[in-house]
Coordinates of N, CA and C and ligand atoms in Angstrom, one line a residue:
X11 N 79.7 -14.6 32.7 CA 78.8 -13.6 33.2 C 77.4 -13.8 32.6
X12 N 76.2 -14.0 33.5 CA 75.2 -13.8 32.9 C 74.3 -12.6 33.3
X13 N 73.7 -12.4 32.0 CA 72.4 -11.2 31.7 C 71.1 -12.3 31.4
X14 N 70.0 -11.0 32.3 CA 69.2 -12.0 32.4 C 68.1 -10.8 31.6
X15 N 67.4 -10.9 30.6 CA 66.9 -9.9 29.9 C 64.9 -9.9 30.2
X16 N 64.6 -8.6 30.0 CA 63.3 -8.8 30.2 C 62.9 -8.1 29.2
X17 N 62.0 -8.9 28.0 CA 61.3 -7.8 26.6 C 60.1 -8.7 26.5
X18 N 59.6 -7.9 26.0 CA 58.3 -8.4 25.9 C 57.6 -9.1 24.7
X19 N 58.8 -8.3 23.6 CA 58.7 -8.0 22.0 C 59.2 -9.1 21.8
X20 N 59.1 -10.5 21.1 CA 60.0 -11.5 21.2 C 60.9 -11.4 19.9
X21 N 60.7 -10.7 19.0 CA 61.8 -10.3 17.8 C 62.8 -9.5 19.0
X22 N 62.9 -8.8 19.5 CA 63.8 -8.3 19.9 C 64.1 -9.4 21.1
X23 N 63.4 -9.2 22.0 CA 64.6 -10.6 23.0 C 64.6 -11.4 22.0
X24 N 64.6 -12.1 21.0 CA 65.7 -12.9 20.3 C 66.8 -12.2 20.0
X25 N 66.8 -11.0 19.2 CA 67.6 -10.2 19.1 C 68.8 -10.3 20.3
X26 N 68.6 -10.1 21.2 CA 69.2 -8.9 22.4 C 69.7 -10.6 22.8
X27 N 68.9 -11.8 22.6 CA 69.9 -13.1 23.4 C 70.9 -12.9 22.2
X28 N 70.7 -13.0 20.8 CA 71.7 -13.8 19.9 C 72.7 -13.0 20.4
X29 N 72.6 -11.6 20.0 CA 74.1 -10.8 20.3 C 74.8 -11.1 21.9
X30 N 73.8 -11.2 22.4 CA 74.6 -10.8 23.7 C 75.5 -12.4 24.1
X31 N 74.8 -13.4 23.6 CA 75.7 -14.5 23.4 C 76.7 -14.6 22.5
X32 N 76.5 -14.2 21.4 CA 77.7 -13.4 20.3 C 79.2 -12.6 21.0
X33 N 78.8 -11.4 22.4 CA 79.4 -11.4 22.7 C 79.7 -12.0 24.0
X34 N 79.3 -13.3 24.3 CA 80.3 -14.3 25.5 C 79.1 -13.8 26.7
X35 N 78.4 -13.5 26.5 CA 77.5 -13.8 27.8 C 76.6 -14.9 28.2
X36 N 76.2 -15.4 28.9 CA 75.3 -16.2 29.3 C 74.0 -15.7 29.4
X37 N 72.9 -16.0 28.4 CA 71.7 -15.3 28.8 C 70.2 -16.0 29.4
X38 N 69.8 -15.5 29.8 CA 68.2 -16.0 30.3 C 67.5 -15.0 30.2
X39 N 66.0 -15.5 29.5 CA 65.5 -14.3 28.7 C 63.7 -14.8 29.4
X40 N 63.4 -13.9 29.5 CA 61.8 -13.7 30.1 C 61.1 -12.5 29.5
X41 N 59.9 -12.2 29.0 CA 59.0 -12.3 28.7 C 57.8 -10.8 29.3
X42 N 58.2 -11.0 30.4 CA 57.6 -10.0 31.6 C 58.6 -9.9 32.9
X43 N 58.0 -8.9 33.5 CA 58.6 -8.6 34.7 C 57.4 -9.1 36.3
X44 N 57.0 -10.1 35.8 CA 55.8 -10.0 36.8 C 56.6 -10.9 37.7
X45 N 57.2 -11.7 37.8 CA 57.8 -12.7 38.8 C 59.3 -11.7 39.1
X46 N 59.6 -11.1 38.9 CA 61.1 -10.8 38.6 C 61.8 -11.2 39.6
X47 N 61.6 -11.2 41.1 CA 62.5 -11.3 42.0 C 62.8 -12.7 42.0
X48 N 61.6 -13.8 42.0 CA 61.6 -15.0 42.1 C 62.5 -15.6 40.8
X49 N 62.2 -15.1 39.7 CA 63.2 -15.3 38.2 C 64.2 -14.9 38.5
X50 N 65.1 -13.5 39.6 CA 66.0 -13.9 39.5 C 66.6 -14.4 40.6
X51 N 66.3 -15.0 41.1 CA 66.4 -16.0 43.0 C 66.9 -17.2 42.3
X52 N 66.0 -17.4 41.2 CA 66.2 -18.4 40.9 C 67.6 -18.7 39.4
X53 N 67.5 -18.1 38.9 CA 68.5 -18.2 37.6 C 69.8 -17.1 38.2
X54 N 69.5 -16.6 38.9 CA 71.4 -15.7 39.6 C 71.7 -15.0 39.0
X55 N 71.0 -14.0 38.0 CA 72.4 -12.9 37.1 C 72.8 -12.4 37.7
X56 N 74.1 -11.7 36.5 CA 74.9 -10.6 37.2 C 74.6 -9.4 36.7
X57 N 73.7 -9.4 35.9 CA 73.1 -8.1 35.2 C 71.5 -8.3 34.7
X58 N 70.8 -6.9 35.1 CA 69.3 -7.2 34.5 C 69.5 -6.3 33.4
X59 N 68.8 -6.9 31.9 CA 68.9 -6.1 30.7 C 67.3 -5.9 31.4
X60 N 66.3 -4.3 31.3 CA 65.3 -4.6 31.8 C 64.4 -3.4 30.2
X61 N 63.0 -3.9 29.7 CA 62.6 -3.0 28.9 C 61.8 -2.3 29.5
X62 N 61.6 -1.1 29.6 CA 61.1 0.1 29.9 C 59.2 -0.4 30.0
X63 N 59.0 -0.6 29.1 CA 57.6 -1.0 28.7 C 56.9 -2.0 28.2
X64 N 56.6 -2.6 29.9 CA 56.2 -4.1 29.6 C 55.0 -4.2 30.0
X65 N 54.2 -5.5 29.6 CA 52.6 -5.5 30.2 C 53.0 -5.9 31.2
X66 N 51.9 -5.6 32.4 CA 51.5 -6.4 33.7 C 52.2 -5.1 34.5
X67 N 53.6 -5.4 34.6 CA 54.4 -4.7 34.9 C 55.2 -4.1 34.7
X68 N 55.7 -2.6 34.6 CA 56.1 -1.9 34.4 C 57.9 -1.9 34.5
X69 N 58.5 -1.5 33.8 CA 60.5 -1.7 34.0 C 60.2 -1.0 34.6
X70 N 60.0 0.4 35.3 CA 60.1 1.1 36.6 C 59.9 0.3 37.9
X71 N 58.6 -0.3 37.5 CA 57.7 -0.8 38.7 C 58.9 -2.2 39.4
X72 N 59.3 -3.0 38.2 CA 60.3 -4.1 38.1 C 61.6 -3.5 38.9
X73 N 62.2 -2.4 38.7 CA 63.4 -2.1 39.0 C 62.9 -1.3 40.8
X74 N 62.4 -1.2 40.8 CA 62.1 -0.4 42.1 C 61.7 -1.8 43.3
X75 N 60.9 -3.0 42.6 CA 61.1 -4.2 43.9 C 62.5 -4.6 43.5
X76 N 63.3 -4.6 42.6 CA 64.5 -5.0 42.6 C 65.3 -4.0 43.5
X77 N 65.3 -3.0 43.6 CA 66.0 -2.2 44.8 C 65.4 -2.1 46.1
X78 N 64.2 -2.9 46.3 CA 63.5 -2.9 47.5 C 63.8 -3.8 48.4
X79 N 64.0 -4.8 47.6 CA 64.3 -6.5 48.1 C 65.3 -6.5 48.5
X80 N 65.4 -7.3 49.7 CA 66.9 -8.1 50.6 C 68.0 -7.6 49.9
X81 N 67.8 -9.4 48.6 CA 69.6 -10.2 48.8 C 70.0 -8.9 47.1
X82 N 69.0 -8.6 46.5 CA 69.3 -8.0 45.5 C 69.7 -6.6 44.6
X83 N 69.0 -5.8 45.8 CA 69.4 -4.5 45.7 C 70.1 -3.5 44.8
X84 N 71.1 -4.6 45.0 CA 72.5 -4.2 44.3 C 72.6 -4.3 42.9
X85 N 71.8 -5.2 42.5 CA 71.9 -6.0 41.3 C 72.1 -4.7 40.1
X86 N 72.8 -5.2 39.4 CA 73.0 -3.7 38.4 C 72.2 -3.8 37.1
X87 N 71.4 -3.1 37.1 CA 70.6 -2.5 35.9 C 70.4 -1.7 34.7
X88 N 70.4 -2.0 33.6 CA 70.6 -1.2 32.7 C 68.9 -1.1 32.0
X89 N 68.3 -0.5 31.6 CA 67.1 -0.2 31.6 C 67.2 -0.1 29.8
X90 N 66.1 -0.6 28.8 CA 66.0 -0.3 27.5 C 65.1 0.4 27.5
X91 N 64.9 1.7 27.2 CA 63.9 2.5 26.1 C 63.6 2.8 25.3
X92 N 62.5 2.8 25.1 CA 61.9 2.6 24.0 C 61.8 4.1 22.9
X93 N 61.7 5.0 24.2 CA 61.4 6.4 23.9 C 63.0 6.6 24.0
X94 N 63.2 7.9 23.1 CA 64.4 8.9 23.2 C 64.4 10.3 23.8
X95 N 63.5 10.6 24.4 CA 62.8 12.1 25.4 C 64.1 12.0 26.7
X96 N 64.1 12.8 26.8 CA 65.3 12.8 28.0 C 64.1 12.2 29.5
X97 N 63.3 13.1 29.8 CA 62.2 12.4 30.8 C 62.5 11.3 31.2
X98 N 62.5 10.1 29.9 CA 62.7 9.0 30.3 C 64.1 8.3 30.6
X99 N 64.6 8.8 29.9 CA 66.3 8.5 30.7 C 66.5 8.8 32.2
X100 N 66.4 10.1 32.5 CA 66.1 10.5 34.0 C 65.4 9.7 34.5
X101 N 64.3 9.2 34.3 CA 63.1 8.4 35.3 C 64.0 7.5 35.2
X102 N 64.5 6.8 34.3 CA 64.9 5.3 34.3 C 66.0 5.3 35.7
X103 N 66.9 6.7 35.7 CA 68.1 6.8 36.5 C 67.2 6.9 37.7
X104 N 66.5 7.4 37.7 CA 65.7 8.0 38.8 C 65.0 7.0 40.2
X105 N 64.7 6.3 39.5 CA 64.2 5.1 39.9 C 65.1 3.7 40.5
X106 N 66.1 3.7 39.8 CA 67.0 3.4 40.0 C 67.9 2.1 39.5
X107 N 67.5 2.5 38.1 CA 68.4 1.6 36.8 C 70.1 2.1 37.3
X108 N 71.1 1.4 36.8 CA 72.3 1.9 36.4 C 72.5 2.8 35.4
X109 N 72.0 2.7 34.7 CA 71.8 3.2 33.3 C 70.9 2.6 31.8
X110 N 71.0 3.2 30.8 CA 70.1 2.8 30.1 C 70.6 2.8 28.7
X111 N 69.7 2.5 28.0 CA 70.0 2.1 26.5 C 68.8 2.5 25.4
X112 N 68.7 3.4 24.2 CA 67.4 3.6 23.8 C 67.4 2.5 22.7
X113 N 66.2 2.6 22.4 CA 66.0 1.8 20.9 C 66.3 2.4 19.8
X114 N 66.8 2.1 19.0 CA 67.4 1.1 18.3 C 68.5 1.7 19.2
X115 N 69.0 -0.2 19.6 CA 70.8 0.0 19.9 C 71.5 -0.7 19.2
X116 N 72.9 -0.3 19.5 CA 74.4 -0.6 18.8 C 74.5 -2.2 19.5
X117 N 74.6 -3.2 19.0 CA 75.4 -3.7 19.9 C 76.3 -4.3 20.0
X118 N 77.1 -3.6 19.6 CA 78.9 -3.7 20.4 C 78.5 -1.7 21.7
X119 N 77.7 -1.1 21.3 CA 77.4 -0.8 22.2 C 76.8 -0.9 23.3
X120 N 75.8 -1.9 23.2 CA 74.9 -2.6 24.2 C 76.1 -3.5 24.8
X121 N 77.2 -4.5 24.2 CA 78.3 -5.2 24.9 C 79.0 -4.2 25.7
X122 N 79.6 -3.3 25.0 CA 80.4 -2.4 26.2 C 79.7 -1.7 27.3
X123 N 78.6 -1.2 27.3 CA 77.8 -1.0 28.5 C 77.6 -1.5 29.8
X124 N 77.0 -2.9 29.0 CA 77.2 -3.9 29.9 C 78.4 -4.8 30.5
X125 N 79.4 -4.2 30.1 CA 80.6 -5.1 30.2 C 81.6 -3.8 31.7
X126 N 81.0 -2.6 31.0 CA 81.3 -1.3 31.6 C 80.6 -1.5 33.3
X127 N 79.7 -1.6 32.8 CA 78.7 -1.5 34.3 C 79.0 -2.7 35.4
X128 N 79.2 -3.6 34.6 CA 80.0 -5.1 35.5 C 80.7 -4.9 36.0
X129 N 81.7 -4.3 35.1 CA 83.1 -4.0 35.9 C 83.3 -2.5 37.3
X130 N 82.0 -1.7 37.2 CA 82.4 -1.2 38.7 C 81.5 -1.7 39.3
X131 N 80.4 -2.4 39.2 CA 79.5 -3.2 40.1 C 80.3 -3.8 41.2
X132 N 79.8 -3.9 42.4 CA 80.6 -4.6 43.4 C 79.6 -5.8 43.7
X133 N 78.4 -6.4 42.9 CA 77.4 -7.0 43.4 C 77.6 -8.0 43.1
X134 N 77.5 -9.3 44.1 CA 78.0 -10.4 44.2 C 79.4 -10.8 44.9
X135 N 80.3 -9.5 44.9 CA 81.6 -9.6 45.6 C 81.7 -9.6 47.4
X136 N 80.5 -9.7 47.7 CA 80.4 -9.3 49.2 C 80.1 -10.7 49.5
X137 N 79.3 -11.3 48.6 CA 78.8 -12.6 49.1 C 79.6 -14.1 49.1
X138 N 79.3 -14.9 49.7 CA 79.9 -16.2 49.6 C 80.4 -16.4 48.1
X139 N 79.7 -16.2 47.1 CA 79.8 -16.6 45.8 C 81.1 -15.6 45.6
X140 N 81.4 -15.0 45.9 CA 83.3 -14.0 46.1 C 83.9 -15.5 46.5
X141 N 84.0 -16.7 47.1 CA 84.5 -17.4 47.4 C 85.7 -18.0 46.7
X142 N 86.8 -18.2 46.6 CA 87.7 -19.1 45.1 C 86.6 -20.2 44.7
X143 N 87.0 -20.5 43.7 CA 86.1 -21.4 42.9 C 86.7 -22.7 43.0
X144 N 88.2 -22.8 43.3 CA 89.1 -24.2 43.8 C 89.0 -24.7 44.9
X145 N 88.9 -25.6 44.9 CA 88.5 -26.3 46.3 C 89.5 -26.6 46.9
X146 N 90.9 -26.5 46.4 CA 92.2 -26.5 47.2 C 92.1 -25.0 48.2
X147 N 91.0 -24.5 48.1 CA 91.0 -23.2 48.7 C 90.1 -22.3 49.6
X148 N 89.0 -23.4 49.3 CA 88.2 -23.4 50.2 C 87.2 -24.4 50.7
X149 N 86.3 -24.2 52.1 CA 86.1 -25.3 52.6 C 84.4 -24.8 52.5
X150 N 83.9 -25.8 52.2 CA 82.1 -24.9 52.4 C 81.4 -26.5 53.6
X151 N 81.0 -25.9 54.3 CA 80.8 -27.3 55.7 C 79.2 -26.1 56.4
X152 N 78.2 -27.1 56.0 CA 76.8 -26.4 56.3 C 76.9 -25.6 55.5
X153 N 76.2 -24.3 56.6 CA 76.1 -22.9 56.2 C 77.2 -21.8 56.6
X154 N 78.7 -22.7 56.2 CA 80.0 -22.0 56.8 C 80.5 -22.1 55.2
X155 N 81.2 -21.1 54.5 CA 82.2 -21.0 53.9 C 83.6 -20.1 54.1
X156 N 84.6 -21.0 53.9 CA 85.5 -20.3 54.1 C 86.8 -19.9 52.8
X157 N 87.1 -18.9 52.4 CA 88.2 -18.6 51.6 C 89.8 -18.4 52.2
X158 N 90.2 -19.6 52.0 CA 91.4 -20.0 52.5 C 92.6 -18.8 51.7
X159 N 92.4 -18.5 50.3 CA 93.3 -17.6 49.9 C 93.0 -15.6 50.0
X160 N 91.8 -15.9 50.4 CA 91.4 -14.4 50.7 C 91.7 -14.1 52.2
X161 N 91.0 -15.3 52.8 CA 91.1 -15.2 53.9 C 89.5 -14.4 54.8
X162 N 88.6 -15.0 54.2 CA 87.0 -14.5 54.4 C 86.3 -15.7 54.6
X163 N 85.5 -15.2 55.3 CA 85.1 -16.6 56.4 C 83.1 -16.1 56.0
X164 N 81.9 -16.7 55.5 CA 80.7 -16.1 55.9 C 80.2 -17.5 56.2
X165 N 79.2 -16.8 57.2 CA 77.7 -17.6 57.6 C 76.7 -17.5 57.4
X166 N 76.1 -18.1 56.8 CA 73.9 -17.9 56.1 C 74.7 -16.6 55.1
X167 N 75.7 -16.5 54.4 CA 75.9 -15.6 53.7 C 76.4 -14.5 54.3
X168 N 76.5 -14.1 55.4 CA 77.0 -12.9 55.9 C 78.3 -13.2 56.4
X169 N 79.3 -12.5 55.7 CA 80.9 -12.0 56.0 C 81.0 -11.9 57.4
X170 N 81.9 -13.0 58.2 CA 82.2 -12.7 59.4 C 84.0 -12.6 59.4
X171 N 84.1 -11.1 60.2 CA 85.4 -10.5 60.2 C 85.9 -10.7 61.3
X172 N 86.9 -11.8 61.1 CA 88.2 -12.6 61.7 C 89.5 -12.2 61.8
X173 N 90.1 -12.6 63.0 CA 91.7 -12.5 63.2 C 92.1 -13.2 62.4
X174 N 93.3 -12.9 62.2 CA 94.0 -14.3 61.5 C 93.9 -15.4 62.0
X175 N 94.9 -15.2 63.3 CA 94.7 -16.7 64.2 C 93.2 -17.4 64.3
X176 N 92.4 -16.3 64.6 CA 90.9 -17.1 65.0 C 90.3 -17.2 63.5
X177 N 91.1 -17.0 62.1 CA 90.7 -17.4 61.1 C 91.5 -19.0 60.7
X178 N 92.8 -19.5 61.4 CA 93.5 -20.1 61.4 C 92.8 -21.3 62.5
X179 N 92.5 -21.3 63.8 CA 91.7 -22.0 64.3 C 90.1 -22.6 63.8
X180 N 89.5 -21.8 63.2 CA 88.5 -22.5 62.7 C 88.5 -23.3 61.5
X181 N 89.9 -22.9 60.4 CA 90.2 -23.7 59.7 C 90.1 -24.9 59.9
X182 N 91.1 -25.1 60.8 CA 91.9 -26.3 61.3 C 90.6 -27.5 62.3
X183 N 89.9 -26.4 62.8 CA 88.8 -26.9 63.1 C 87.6 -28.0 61.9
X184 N 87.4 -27.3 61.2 CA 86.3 -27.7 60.2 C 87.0 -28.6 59.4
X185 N 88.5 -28.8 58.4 CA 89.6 -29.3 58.5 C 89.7 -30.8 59.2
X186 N 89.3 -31.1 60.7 CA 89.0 -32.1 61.0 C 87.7 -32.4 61.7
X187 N 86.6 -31.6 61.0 CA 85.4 -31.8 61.9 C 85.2 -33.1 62.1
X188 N 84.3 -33.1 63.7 CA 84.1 -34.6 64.4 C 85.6 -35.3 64.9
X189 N 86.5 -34.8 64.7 CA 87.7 -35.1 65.1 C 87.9 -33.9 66.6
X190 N 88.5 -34.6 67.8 CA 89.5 -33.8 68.5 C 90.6 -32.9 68.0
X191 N 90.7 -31.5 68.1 CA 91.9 -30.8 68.0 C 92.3 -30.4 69.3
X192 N 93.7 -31.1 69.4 CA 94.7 -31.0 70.7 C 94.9 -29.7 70.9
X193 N 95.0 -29.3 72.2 CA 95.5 -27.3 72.0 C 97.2 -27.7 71.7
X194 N 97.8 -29.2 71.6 CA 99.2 -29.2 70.8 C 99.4 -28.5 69.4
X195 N 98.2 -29.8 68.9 CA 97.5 -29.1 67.3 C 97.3 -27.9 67.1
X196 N 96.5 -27.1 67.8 CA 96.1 -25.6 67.4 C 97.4 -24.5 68.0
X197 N 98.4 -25.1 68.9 CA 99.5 -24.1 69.3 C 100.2 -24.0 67.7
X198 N 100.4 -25.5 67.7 CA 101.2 -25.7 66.5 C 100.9 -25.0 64.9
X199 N 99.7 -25.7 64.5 CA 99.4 -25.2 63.4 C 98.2 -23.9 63.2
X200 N 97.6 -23.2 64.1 CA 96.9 -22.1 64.3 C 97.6 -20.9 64.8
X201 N 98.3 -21.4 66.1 CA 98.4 -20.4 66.6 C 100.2 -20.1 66.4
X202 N 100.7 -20.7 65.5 CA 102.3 -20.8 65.2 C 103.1 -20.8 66.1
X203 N 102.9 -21.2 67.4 CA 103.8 -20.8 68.5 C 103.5 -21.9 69.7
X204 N 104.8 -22.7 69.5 CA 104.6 -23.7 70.4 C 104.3 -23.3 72.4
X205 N 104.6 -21.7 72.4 CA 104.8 -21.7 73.9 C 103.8 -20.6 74.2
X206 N 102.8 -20.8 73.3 CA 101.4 -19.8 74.1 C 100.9 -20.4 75.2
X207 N 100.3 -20.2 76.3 CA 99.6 -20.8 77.4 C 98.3 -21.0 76.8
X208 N 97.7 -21.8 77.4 CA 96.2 -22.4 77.8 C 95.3 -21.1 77.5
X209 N 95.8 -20.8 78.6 CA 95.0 -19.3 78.6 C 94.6 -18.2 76.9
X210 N 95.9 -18.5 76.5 CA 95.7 -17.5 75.4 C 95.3 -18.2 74.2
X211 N 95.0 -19.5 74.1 CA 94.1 -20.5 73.2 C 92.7 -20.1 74.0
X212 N 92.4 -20.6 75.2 CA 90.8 -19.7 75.7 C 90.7 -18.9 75.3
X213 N 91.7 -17.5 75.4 CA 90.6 -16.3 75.1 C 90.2 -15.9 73.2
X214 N 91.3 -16.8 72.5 CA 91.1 -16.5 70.9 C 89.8 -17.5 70.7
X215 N 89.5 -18.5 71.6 CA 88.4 -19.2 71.0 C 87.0 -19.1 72.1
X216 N 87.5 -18.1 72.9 CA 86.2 -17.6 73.4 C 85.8 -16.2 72.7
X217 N 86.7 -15.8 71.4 CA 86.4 -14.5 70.5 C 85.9 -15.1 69.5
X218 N 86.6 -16.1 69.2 CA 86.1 -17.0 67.9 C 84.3 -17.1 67.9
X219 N 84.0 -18.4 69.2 CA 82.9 -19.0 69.4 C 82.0 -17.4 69.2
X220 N 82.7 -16.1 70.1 CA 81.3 -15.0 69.9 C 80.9 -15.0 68.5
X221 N 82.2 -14.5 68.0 CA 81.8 -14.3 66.6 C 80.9 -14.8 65.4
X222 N 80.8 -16.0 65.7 CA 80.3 -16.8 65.0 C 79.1 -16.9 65.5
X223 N 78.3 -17.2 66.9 CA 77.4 -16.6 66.9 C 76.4 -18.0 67.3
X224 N 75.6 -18.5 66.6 CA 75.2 -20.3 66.4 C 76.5 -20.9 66.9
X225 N 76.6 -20.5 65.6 CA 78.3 -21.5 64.8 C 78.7 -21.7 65.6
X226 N 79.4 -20.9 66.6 CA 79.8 -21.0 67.7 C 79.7 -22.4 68.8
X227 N 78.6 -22.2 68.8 CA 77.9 -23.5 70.0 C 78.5 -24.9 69.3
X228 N 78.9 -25.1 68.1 CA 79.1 -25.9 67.6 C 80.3 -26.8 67.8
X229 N 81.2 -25.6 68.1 CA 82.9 -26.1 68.9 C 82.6 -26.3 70.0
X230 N 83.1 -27.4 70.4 CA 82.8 -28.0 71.7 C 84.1 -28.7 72.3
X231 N 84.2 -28.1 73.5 CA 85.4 -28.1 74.3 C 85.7 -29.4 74.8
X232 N 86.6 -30.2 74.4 CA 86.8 -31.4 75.4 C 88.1 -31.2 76.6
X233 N 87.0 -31.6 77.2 CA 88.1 -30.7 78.8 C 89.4 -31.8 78.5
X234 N 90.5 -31.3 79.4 CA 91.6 -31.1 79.3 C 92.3 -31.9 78.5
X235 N 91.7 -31.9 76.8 CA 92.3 -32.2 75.5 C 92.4 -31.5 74.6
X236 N 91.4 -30.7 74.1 CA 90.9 -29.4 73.5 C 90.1 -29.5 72.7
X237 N 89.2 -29.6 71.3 CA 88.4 -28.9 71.0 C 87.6 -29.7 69.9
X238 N 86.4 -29.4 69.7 CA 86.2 -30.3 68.4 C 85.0 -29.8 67.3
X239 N 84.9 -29.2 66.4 CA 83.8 -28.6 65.6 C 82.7 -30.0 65.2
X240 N 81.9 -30.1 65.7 CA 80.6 -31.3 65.5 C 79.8 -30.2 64.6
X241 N 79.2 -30.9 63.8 CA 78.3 -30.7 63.0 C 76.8 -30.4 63.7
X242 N 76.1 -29.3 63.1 CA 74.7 -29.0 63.6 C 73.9 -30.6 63.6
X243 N 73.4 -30.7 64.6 CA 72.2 -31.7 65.3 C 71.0 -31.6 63.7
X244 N 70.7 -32.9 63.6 CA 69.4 -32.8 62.7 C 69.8 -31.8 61.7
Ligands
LIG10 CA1 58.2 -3.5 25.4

């Protein structure tokens, strides 16, 4: 798990990396909040440690484009204060930290917090990166991933929600991409049933192809053999 910390104070972000690597985290530490979105686009935490009172920009100001922005929103926050005034705890919630932490902290309390907050976070669980990590289990081909043991399929990162069968067809598709799949093949190993008609392989892969959207265009029908997933052009 990484925390990605923002202090300004550099006694303390040393502080706040030693421990938090002490307790098994992965940390990346910055300085300011003036890049924030791009710092974390780029380094991926799973947690912002953020300080209340920074130059340039403000931890409010910091956490509010972090709930503004796209892919991040979600990202879970724990806000450090500096002050102990209730005011600021409220603002911190207010704004839209997870929660917060005052100065001076504990840290085996600053660990459990953040260990607390991870664990009902759902951020990151929606995305491809939810994928198994074994490659006996999943297939990643372009901008297609698939989780073969969950059984979740996304494109450009967005979860596309599948039948089984038409999650079992596109397997088998990508599986042999640039190869012909016989509608023998796909009765057999997709659709488990050697005595479906023609017909009812058309209509699961004319649900399929909607679904997917681009993707779609990409299976291409070889008349009366059956099917073949080609790779996007250029
Ligand atoms: Ca500060």
């Amino acid at each position: 798990m990484k925390v990605m910390v923002v202090e300004d104070e550099r006694d303390i972000r040393d502080i706040l990396k030693n421990l938090l690597e002490e307790e098994g985290f992965q940390v990346v530490a910055f300085e300011n909040g003036m890049n924030i979105l791009e710092d974390i686009r780029v380094n991926q935490p799973d947690l912002l440690l953020l300080d209340q009172i920074l130059p340039g920009k403000t931890g409010v100001e910091a956490v509010r484009e972090v709930r503004g922005s796209e892919f991040f929103a979600t990202l879970p926050i724990i806000m450090v204060t500096g002050l102990s005034g209730e005011d600021e705890k409220v603002n911190a919630l207010d704004v839209g930290a997870d929660d917060y932490v005052t100065k001076p902290f504990y840290p085996k309390e600053l660990a459990a917090r953040i260990k607390a907050l991870a664990r009902r976070s759902s951020f990151g669980q929606e995305g491809p990166g939810a994928a198994s990590k074994d490659p006996k289990d999943r297939i990643v081909r372009e901008n297609i991933v698939m989780d073969f043991s969950a059984h979740r399929v996304w494109v450009d990162e967005i979860e596309i929600a599948l039948t089984l069968t038409e999650f079992k067809i596109l397997s088998e598709l990508l599986k042999q991409s640039g190869q012909v799949l016989t509608r023998e093949k796909l009765r057999e190993r997709a659709l488990g049933n050697l005595n479906v008609t023609d017909r009812t392989i058309d209509v699961h892969m004319a649900s399929l192809r909607k679904k997917l959207g681009e993707v779609g265009n990409r299976i291409e029908t070889v008349r009366g053999v059956g099917y073949r997933y080609a790779d996007r052009q250029g």
